[in-house]
Amino acid sequence: MTTTTSSATAVAPQKGKVLFARTPALTDTVTNYCPGCTHGIIQRLVAETIDELGIEGTTVGVCPVGCSVTAYDFYSCDMVQAAHGRAPAVATGLKRSCPGNTVFTYQGDGDLASIGMAETVHAATRGEKITVIFINNAIYGMTGGQMAPTSLPGQVTQTSPYGRDIETAGHPIRVCELLSTLDGVALAQRVTVDSPKNVRAAKKAVRKAFEYQIEGLGYTIIEVLATCPTNWGLTPTAAFGWLRDNMLPYYPLGVYKDVKAGEGEK
Amino acid sequence: MARIEVDMNYCKGCGLCVDVCPQDIMQLNSEIMTQKGYHPATCVDQDACTGCTSCALMCPDVAITIER
Ligand SMILES: Cc1ncc(C[n+]2csc(CCOP(=O)(O)OP(=O)(O)O)c2C)c(N)n1
Ligand code: SF4
């Protein structure tokens, strides 16, 4: 599926200033995400961060089970595939055996907050020096739209056709709030990517998480409120509207833990 | 004035760039169908582009290159 086209590489010889181009930490592979899926935006922000920090050669990513399962094809850095939910455990091993490397996981809400909740909480409380990029789209994307632990009350999914019933399915999990109570966590921040302004803010957060890891401050997690237009049954633009109307009130954006908060940082 | 190039190999015609462009100069080109079967985005008025990069920031497929 590798493509060879001019524009990805042909920007250099022109005398004009390049305002935006693909970053080298992304391969030239076309992703298998659906049109308008925010996975593509978020994974690009991680790649840009890797290039800005100049750490592509020493970074190892762990891709999960979910729509980003083939992320090893999309990143130029080393990637390891983990079993469903086990990315933090794999990342722990990678980081402890090669502490000089930068290790990140890229996990969906089904992966991180359902089957992988134990690994997530324990890696966080152990203060593993890894960066977790958590894509919260309130649904299981890859398997066709089943209810996730993060699906909202009343949300219609394949497995909650009458809407999520709190009585039987319980309440959605607010991951950043939950993890922020743990001492091993250095940074827990929730962002979204529904506008250029928020994309820029999300990029800053991702970069900060990588920097905290490099400084050895502890476990860092950036939760990104994302869309799944396909399984939400909405156009990509309408999906952003649904995110703003329904997800933002339940999952407020913000910094939930920052060990450097007192040092004049944001 | 900036120059926008959309790589048709990557573009999936999702239209996020069309909606976000403050100058309203991005459109899906219904005359063209890409290899994957999408109508790709295209800039219909390069002269009006201010180089704000909003389209590229929102593009999930990193299909857009912008030069000044
Ligand atoms: C052990 C195991 N159980 C179940 C599955 C089936 N499965 C594949 S992807 C997925 C959910 C993925 O959802 P999420 O993590 O939210 O990622 P998204 O697809 O939305 O990006 C499940 C349950 C599996 N592959 N392995
Ligand atoms: S199913 Fe949803 S999360 Fe998966 S690629 Fe499609 S839009 Fe994205």
mmCIF file of N, CA, C and O and ligand atoms in Angstrom, chain A residues 32-34 37 39 67 137 141-142 227-231, ligand 2:
data_model
loop_
_atom_site.group_PDB
_atom_site.id
_atom_site.type_symbol
_atom_site.label_atom_id
_atom_site.label_comp_id
_atom_site.label_asym_id
_atom_site.label_seq_id
_atom_site.Cartn_x
_atom_site.Cartn_y
_atom_site.Cartn_z
ATOM 1 N N ASN A 32 -5.400 3.275 6.978
ATOM 2 C CA ASN A 32 -6.655 2.571 6.708
ATOM 3 C C ASN A 32 -7.805 3.104 7.558
ATOM 4 O O ASN A 32 -8.814 2.437 7.737
ATOM 5 N N TYR A 33 -7.642 4.304 8.094
ATOM 6 C CA TYR A 33 -8.747 4.903 8.844
ATOM 7 C C TYR A 33 -9.838 5.379 7.881
ATOM 8 O O TYR A 33 -9.563 5.718 6.725
ATOM 9 N N CYS A 34 -11.060 5.449 8.390
ATOM 10 C CA CYS A 34 -12.175 5.931 7.569
ATOM 11 C C CYS A 34 -11.968 7.410 7.242
ATOM 12 O O CYS A 34 -11.272 8.122 7.962
ATOM 13 N N CYS A 37 -11.781 10.454 10.017
ATOM 14 C CA CYS A 37 -11.524 9.929 11.363
ATOM 15 C C CYS A 37 -10.362 10.690 11.998
ATOM 16 O O CYS A 37 -9.310 10.851 11.378
ATOM 17 N N HIS A 39 -8.295 9.794 14.195
ATOM 18 C CA HIS A 39 -7.075 9.011 14.442
ATOM 19 C C HIS A 39 -5.907 9.608 13.655
ATOM 20 O O HIS A 39 -4.789 9.714 14.156
ATOM 21 N N CYS A 67 -8.615 0.321 15.758
ATOM 22 C CA CYS A 67 -8.418 0.799 14.385
ATOM 23 C C CYS A 67 -6.976 1.206 14.110
ATOM 24 O O CYS A 67 -6.552 1.222 12.963
ATOM 25 N N ASN A 137 -12.971 7.837 21.757
ATOM 26 C CA ASN A 137 -14.042 8.152 20.806
ATOM 27 C C ASN A 137 -15.381 7.564 21.249
ATOM 28 O O ASN A 137 -16.311 7.429 20.455
ATOM 29 N N GLY A 141 -14.395 1.189 17.794
ATOM 30 C CA GLY A 141 -14.449 1.489 16.367
ATOM 31 C C GLY A 141 -14.259 0.262 15.494
ATOM 32 O O GLY A 141 -15.118 -0.109 14.695
ATOM 33 N N MET A 142 -13.147 -0.418 15.682
ATOM 34 C CA MET A 142 -12.746 -1.485 14.765
ATOM 35 C C MET A 142 -13.766 -2.610 14.640
ATOM 36 O O MET A 142 -13.989 -3.150 13.559
ATOM 37 N N THR A 227 -13.314 11.460 17.288
ATOM 38 C CA THR A 227 -14.584 11.097 16.647
ATOM 39 C C THR A 227 -14.452 9.739 15.956
ATOM 40 O O THR A 227 -13.369 9.327 15.566
ATOM 41 N N CYS A 228 -15.576 9.080 15.802
ATOM 42 C CA CYS A 228 -15.682 7.870 14.997
ATOM 43 C C CYS A 228 -16.892 8.066 14.097
ATOM 44 O O CYS A 228 -17.972 7.527 14.377
ATOM 45 N N PRO A 229 -16.734 8.867 13.036
ATOM 46 C CA PRO A 229 -17.879 9.197 12.199
ATOM 47 C C PRO A 229 -18.621 7.957 11.707
ATOM 48 O O PRO A 229 -19.864 7.934 11.674
ATOM 49 N N THR A 230 -17.881 6.922 11.369
ATOM 50 C CA THR A 230 -18.490 5.718 10.798
ATOM 51 C C THR A 230 -19.477 5.066 11.765
ATOM 52 O O THR A 230 -20.635 4.824 11.433
ATOM 53 N N ASN A 231 -18.997 4.800 12.994
ATOM 54 C CA ASN A 231 -19.873 4.089 13.921
ATOM 55 C C ASN A 231 -20.835 5.009 14.668
ATOM 56 O O ASN A 231 -21.807 4.540 15.256
HETATM 57 S S1 SF4 C 2 -14.203 2.811 12.594
HETATM 58 FE FE1 SF4 C 2 -14.225 4.793 13.649
HETATM 59 S S2 SF4 C 2 -12.300 4.890 14.830
HETATM 60 FE FE2 SF4 C 2 -12.102 3.261 13.277
HETATM 61 S S3 SF4 C 2 -11.098 4.258 11.505
HETATM 62 FE FE3 SF4 C 2 -13.331 4.310 11.169
HETATM 63 S S4 SF4 C 2 -13.995 6.298 12.001
HETATM 64 FE FE4 SF4 C 2 -11.941 5.862 12.823
#
